[in-house]
mmCIF file of C-alpha atoms and ligand atoms in Angstrom:
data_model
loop_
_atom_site.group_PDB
_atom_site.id
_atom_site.type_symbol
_atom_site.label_atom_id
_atom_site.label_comp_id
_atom_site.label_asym_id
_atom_site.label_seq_id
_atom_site.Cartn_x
_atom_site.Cartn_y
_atom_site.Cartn_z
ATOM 1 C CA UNK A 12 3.216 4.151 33.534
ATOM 2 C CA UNK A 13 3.718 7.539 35.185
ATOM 3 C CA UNK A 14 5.764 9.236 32.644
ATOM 4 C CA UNK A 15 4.573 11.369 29.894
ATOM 5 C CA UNK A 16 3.811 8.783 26.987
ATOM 6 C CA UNK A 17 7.097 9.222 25.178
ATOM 7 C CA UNK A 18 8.030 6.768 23.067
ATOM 8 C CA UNK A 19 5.397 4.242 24.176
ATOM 9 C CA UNK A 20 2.109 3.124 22.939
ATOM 10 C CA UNK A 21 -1.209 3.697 24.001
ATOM 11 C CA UNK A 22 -3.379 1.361 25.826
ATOM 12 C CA UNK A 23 -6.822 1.393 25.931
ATOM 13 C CA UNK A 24 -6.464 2.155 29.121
ATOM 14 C CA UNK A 25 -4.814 5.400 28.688
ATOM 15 C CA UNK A 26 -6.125 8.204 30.418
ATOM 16 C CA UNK A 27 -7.274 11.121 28.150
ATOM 17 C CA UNK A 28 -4.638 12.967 29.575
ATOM 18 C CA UNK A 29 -1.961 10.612 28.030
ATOM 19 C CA UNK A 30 -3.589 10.331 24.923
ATOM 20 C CA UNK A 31 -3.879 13.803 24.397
ATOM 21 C CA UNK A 32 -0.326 14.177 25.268
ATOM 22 C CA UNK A 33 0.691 11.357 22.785
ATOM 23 C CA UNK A 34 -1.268 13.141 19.764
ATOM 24 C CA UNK A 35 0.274 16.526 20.502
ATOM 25 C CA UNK A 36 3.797 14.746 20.454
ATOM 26 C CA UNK A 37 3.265 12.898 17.524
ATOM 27 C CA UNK A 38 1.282 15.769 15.881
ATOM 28 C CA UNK A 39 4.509 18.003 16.242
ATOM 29 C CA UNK A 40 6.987 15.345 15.873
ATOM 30 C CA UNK A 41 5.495 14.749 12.509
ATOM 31 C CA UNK A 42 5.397 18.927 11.225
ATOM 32 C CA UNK A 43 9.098 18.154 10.942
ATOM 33 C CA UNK A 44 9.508 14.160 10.104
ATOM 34 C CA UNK A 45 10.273 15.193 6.152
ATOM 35 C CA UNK A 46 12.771 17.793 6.755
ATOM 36 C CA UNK A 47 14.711 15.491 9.354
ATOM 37 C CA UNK A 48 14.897 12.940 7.157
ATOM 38 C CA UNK A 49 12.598 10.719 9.192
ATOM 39 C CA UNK A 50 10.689 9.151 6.915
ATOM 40 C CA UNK A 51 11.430 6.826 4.737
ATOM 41 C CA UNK A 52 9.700 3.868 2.148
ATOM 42 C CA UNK A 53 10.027 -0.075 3.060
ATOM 43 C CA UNK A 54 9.289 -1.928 -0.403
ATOM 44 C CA UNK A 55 7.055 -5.236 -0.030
ATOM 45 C CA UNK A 56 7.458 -7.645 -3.193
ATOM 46 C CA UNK A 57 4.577 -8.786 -5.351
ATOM 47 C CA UNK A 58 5.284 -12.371 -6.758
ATOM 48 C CA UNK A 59 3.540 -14.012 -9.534
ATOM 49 C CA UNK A 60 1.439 -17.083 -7.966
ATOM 50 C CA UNK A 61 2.641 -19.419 -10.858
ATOM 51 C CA UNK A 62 6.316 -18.539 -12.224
ATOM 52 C CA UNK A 63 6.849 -17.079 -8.575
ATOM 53 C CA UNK A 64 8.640 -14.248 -10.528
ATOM 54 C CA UNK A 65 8.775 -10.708 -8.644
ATOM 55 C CA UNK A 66 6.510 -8.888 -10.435
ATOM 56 C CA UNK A 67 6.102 -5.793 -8.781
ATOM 57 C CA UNK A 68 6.579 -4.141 -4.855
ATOM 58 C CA UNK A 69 4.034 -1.629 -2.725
ATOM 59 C CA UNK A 70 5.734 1.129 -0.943
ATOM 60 C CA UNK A 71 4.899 1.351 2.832
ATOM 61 C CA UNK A 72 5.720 4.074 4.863
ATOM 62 C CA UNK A 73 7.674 4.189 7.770
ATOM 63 C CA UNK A 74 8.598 6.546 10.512
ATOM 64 C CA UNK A 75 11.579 6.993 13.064
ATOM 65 C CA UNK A 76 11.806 9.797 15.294
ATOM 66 C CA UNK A 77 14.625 9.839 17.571
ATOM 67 C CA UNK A 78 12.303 10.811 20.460
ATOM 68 C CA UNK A 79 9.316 8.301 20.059
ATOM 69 C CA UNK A 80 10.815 5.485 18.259
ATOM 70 C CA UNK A 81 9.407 3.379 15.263
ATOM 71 C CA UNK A 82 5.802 4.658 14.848
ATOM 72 C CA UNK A 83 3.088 2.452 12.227
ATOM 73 C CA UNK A 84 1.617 4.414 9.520
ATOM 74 C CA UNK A 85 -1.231 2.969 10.778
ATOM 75 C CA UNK A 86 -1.093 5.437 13.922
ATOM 76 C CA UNK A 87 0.575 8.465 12.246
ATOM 77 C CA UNK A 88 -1.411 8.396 8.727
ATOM 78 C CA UNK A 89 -4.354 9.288 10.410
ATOM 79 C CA UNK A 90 -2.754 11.949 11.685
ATOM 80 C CA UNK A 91 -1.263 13.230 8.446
ATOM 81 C CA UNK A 92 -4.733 13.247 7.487
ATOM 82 C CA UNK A 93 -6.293 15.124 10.003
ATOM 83 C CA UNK A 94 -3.819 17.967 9.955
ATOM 84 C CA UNK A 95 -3.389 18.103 5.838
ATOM 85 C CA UNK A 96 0.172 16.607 6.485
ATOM 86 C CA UNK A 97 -0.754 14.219 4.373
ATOM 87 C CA UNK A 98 -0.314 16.111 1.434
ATOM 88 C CA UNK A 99 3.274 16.746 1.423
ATOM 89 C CA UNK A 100 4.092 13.307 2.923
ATOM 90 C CA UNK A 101 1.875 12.145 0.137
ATOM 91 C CA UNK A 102 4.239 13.723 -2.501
ATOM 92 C CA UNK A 103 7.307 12.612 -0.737
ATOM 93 C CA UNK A 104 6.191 8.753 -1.195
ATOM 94 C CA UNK A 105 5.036 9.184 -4.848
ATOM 95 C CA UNK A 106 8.743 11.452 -5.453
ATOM 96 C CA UNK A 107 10.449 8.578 -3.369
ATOM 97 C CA UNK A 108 8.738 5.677 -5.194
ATOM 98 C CA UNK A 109 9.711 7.146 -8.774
ATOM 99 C CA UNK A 110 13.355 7.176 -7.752
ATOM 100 C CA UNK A 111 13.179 3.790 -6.290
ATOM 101 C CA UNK A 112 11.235 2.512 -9.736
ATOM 102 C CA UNK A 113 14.723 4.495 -11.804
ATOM 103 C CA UNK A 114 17.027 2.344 -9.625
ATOM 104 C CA UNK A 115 15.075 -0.711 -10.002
ATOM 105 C CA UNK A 116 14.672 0.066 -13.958
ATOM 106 C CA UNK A 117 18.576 0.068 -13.865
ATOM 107 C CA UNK A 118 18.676 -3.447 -12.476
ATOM 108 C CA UNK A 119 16.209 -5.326 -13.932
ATOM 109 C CA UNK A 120 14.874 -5.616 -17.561
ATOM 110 C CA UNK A 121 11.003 -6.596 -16.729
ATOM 111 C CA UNK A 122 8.376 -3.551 -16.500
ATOM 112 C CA UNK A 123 8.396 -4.364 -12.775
ATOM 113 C CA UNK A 124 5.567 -2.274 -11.279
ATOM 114 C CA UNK A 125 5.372 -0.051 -7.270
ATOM 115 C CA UNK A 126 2.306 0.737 -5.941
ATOM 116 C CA UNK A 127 1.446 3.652 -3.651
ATOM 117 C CA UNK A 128 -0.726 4.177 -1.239
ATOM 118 C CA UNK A 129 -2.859 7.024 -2.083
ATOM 119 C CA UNK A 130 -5.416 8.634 0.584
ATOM 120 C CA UNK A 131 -8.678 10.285 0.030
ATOM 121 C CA UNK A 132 -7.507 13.481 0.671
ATOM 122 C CA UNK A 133 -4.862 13.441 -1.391
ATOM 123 C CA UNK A 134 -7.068 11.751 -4.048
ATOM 124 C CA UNK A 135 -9.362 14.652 -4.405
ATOM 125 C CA UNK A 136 -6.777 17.622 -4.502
ATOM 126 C CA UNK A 137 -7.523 19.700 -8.136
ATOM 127 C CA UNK A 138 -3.828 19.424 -8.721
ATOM 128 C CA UNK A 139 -3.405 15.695 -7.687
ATOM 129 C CA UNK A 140 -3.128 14.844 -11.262
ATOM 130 C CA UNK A 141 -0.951 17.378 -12.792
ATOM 131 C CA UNK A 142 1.453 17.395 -9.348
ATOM 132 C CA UNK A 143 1.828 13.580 -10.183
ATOM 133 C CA UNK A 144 2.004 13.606 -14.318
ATOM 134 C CA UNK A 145 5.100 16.545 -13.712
ATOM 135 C CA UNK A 146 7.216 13.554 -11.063
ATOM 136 C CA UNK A 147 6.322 10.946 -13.867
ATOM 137 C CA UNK A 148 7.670 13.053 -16.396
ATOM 138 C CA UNK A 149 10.374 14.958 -14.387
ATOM 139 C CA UNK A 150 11.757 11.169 -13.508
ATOM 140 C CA UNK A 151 11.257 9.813 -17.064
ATOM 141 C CA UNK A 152 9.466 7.277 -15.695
ATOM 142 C CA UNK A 153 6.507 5.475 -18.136
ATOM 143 C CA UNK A 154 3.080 5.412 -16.250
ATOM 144 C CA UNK A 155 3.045 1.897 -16.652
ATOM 145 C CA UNK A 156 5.144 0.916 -13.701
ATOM 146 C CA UNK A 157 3.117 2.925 -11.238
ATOM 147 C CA UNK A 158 0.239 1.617 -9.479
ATOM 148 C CA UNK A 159 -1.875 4.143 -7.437
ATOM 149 C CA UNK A 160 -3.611 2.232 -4.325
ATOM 150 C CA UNK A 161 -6.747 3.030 -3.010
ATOM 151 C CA UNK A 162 -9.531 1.850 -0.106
ATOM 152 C CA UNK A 163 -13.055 1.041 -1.292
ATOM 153 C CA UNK A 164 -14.523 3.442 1.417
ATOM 154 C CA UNK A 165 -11.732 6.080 -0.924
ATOM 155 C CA UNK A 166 -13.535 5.287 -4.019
ATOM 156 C CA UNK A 167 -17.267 5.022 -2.415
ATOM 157 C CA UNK A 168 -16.648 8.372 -0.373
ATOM 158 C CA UNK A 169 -15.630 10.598 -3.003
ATOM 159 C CA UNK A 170 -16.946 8.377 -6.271
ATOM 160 C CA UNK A 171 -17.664 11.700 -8.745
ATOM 161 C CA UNK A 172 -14.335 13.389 -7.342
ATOM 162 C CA UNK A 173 -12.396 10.721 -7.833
ATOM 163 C CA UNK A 174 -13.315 8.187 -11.105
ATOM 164 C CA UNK A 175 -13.420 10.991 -13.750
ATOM 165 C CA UNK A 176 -9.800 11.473 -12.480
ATOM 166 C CA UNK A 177 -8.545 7.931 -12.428
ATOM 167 C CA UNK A 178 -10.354 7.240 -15.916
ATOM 168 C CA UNK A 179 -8.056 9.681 -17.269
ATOM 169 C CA UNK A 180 -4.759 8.143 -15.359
ATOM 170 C CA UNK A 181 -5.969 5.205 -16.908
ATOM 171 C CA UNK A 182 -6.099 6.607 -19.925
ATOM 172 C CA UNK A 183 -2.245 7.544 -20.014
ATOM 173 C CA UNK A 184 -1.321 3.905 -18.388
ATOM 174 C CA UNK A 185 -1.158 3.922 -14.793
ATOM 175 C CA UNK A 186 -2.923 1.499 -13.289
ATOM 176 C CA UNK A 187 -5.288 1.688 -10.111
ATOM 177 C CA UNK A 188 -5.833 -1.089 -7.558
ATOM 178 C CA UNK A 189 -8.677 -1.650 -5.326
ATOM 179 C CA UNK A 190 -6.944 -2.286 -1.924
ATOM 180 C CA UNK A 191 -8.444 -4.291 0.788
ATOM 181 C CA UNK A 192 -11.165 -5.781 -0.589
ATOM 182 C CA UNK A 193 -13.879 -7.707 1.200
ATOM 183 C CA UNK A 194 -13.167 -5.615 3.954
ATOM 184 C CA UNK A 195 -16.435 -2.892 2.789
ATOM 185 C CA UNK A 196 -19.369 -3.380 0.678
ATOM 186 C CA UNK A 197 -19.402 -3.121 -2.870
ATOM 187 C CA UNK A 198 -19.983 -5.840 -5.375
ATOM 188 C CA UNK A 199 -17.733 -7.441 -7.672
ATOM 189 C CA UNK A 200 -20.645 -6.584 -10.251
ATOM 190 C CA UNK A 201 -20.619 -2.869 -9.125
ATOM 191 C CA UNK A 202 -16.706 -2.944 -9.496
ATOM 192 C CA UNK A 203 -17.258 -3.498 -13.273
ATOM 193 C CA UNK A 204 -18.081 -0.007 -13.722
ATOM 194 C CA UNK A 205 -15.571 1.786 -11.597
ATOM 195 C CA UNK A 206 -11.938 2.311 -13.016
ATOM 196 C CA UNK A 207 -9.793 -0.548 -11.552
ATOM 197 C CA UNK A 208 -7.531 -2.776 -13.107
ATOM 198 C CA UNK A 209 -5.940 -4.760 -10.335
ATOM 199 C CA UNK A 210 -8.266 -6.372 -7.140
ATOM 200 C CA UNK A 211 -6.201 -7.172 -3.789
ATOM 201 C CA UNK A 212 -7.771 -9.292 -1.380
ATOM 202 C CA UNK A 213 -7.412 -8.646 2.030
ATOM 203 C CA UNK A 214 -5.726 -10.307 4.582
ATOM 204 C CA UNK A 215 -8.411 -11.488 6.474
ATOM 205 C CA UNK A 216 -10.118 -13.493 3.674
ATOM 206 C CA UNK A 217 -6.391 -14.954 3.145
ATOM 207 C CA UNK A 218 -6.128 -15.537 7.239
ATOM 208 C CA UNK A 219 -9.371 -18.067 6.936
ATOM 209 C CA UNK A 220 -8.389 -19.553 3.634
ATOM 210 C CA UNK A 221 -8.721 -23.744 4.681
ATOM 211 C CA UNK A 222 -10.996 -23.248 7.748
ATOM 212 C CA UNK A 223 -14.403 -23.945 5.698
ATOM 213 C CA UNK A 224 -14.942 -25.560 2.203
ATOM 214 C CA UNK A 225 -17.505 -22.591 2.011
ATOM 215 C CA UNK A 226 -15.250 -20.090 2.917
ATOM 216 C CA UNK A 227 -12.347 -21.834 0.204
ATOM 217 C CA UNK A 228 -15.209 -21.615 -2.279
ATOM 218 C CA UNK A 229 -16.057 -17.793 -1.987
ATOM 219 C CA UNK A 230 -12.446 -16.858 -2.333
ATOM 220 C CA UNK A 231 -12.325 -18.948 -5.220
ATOM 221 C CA UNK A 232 -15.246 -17.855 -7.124
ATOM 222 C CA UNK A 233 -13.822 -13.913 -6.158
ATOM 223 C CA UNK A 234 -10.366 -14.603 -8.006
ATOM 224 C CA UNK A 235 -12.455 -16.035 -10.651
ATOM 225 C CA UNK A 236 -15.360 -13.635 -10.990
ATOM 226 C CA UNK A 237 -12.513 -10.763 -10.904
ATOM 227 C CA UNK A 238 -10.732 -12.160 -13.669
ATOM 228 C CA UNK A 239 -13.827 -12.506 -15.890
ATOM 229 C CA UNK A 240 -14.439 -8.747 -15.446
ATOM 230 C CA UNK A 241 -10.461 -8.207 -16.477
ATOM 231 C CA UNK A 242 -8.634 -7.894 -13.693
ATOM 232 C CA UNK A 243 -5.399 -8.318 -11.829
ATOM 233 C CA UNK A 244 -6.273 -10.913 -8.870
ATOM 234 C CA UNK A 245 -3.328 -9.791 -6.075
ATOM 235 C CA UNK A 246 -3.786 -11.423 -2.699
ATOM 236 C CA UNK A 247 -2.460 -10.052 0.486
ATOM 237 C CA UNK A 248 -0.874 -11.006 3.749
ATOM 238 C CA UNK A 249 0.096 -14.631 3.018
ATOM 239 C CA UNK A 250 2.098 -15.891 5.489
ATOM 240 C CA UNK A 251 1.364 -19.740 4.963
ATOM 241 C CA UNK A 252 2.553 -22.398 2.165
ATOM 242 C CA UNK A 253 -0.861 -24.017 2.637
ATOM 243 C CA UNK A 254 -2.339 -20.253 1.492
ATOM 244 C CA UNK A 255 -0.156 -20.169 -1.585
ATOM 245 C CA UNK A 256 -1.241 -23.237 -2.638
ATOM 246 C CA UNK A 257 -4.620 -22.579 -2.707
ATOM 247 C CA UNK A 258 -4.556 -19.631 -4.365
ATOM 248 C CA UNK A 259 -2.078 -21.115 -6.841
ATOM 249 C CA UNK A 260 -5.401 -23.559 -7.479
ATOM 250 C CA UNK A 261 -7.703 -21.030 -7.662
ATOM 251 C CA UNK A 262 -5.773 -19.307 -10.598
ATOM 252 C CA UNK A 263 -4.445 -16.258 -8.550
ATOM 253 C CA UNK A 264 -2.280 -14.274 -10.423
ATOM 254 C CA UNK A 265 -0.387 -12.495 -7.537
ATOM 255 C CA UNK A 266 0.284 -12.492 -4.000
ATOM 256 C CA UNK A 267 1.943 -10.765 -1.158
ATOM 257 C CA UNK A 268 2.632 -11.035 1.969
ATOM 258 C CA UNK A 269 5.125 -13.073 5.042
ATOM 259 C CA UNK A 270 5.627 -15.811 3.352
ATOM 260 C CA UNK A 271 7.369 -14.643 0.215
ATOM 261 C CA UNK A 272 8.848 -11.696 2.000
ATOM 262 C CA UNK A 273 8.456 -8.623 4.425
ATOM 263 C CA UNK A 274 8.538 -5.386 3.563
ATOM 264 C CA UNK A 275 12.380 -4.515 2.836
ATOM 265 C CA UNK A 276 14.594 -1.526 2.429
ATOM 266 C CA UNK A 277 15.791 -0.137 -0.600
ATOM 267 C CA UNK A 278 18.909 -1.898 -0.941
ATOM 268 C CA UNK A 279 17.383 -5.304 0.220
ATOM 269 C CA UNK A 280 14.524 -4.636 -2.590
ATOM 270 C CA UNK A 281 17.497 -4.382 -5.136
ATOM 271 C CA UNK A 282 19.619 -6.858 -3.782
ATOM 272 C CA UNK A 283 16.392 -9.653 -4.313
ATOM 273 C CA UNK A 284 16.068 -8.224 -7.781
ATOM 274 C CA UNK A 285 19.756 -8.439 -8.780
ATOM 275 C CA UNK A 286 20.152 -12.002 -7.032
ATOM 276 C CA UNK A 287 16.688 -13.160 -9.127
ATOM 277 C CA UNK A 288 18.256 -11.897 -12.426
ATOM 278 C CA UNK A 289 21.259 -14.145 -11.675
ATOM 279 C CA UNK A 290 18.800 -16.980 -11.591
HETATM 280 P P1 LIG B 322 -2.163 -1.805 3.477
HETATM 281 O O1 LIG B 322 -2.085 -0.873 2.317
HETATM 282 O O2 LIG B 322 -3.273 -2.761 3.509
HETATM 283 O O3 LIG B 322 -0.752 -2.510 3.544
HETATM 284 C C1 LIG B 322 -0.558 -3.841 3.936
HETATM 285 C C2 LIG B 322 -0.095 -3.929 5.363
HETATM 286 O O4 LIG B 322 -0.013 -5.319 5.735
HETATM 287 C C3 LIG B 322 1.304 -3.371 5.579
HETATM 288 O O5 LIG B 322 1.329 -2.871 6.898
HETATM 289 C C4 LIG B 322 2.180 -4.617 5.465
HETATM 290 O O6 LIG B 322 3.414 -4.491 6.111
HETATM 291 C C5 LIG B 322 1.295 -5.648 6.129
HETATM 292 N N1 LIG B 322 1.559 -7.012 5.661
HETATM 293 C C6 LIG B 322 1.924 -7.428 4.432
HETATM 294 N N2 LIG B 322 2.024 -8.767 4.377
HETATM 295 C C7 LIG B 322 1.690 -9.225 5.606
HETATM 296 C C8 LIG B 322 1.591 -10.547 6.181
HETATM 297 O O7 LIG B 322 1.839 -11.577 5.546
HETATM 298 N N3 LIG B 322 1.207 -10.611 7.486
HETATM 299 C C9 LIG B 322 0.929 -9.514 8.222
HETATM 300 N N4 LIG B 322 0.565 -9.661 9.498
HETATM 301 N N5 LIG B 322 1.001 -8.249 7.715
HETATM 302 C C10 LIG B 322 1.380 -8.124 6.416
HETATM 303 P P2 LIG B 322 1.949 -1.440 7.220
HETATM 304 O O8 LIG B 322 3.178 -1.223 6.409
HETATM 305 O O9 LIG B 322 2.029 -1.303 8.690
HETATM 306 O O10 LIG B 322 0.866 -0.436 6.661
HETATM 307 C C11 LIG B 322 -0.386 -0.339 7.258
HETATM 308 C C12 LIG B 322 -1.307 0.537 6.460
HETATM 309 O O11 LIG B 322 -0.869 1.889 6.468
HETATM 310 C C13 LIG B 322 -1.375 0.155 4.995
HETATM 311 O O12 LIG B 322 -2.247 -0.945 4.837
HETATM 312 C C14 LIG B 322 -1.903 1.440 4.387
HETATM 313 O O13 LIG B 322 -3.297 1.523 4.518
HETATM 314 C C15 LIG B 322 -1.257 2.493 5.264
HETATM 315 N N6 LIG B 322 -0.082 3.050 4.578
HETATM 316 C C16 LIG B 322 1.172 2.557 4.507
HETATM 317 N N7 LIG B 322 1.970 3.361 3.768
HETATM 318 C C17 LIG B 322 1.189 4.384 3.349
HETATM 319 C C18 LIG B 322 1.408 5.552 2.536
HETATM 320 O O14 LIG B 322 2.502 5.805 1.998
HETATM 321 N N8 LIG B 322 0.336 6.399 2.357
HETATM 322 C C19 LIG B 322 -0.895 6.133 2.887
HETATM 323 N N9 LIG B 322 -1.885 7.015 2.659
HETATM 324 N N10 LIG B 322 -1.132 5.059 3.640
HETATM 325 C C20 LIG B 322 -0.122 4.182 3.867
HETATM 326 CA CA1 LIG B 323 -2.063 -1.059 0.192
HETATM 327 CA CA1 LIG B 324 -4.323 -3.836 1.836
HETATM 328 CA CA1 LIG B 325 -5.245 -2.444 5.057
#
């Protein structure tokens, strides 16, 4: 197309021109995306594998500018990160989440947990802690129910920043996941010694779950071999039946993805909840 890039996506055929344009846009579109009320969270529910019980939800980010449309965080977080953005927009989600977890709290009686993605940058800020412990206890909220998501690379980049620091998070009862795994390179043995309590397989071990007995039998022995070293087996993106079943077999404690449900509002979270309590 001829025109200026507004509101479309890039190809990778783009001239640099046009993509140079599109990162300015969305570079200055996004100085101002908390104070217009832009942003905002989608909720994705985490169901237990045998009761099929919500059992918690990750927060995902999502932006609307009136200009450019619906944009993924997975082309605007790495812009947040670039310019230091992320640090406010990483407060908003973790302020946003809380008050989501006191409405949810109002609803329903189980400890249901929300997870938050947390970036590297963010991660290794010297106030990171004391910024979040002040939400937790400004919203009355128990550490318990919040769940701090982060990347392996997160972890492996930054691994004397950033395990002191989620030792002591620990310590007070939040709870850390490893998100993605499979996806980089470490261990399950070398997991043992970092602070995680909750493992989520990625999507694209769950895609190939039934092509290959092999492939069936890795997955397996990773739910298993996790839950030896204590913990939380969570599987992501399942979109299939077929998927569920499996991991139902393979003593999976959690799952996400399609299948059960897509990300949803607010009101949609809390409108599952309320219609699962009736039940
Ligand atoms: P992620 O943390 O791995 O999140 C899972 C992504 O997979 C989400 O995409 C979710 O909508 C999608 N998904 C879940 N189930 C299925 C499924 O069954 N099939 C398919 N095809 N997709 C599924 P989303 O929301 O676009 O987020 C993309 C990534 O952006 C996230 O990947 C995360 O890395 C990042 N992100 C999202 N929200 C935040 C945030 O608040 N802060 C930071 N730093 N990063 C975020
Ligand atoms: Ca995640
Ligand atoms: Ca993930
Ligand atoms: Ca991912």
């Amino acid at each position: 197309s001829k025109e200026s890039g507004r509101g479309k996506v890039l190809h990778y055929n783009s001239t640099m021109f046009e993509k140079i344009i599109w990162r300015v846009e969305r570079e200055e579109a996004l100085k101002h995306a908390i104070a217009n009320h832009e942003l905002y969270l989608a909720f994705q529910p985490q169901i237990d594998c045998k009761t099929k019980e919500i059992i918690g939800f990750e927060a995902l980010i999502r932006w609307s500018n009136p200009k450019l449309g619906q944009i993924t965080p997975l082309e605007f977080i790495p812009i947040a990160e670039e310019t230091q953005l992320i640090m406010p927009i990483g407060k908003w989600v973790i302020d946003e989440t809380l008050t989501f977890i006191n409405e949810i709290n109002k609803i329903s009686n189980k400890r249901i947990h929300v997870a938050v993605n947390v970036s590297v940058l963010q991660l290794i800020q010297e106030d990171f802690e004391e910024l979040l412990l002040e939400s937790l206890s400004l919203k009355a909220i128990s550490p318990d129910q919040f769940v701090i998501e982060i990347t392996e690379s997160v972890l492996m980049q930054a691994i004397d920043a950033t395990a002191a620091k989620l030792e002591r998070l620990q310590a007070i009862g939040l709870k850390v996941a490893l998100d993605d795994f499979g996806t980089g390179y470490s261990s399950l043995s070398y997991l043992k010694n970092l602070p995680i309590d909750i493992l989520k397989i990625d999507k694209s071990f769950v895609d190939t779950l039934g092509e290959t007995s092999s492939h069936d039998d890795l997955i397996r022995m990773i739910v298993q071999m996790g839950q030896e070293l204590g913990l939380h087996m969570v599987a992501e993106g399942v979109e299939h039946q077929s998927q569920l079943e499996m991991l139902q077999t393979f003593g999976c404690n959690a799952m996400q993805g399609y299948y059960y449900s897509k990300p949803l509002s607010k009101e949609d979270s809390i409108k599952l909840l309320q219609i699962e309590n009736k039940n």
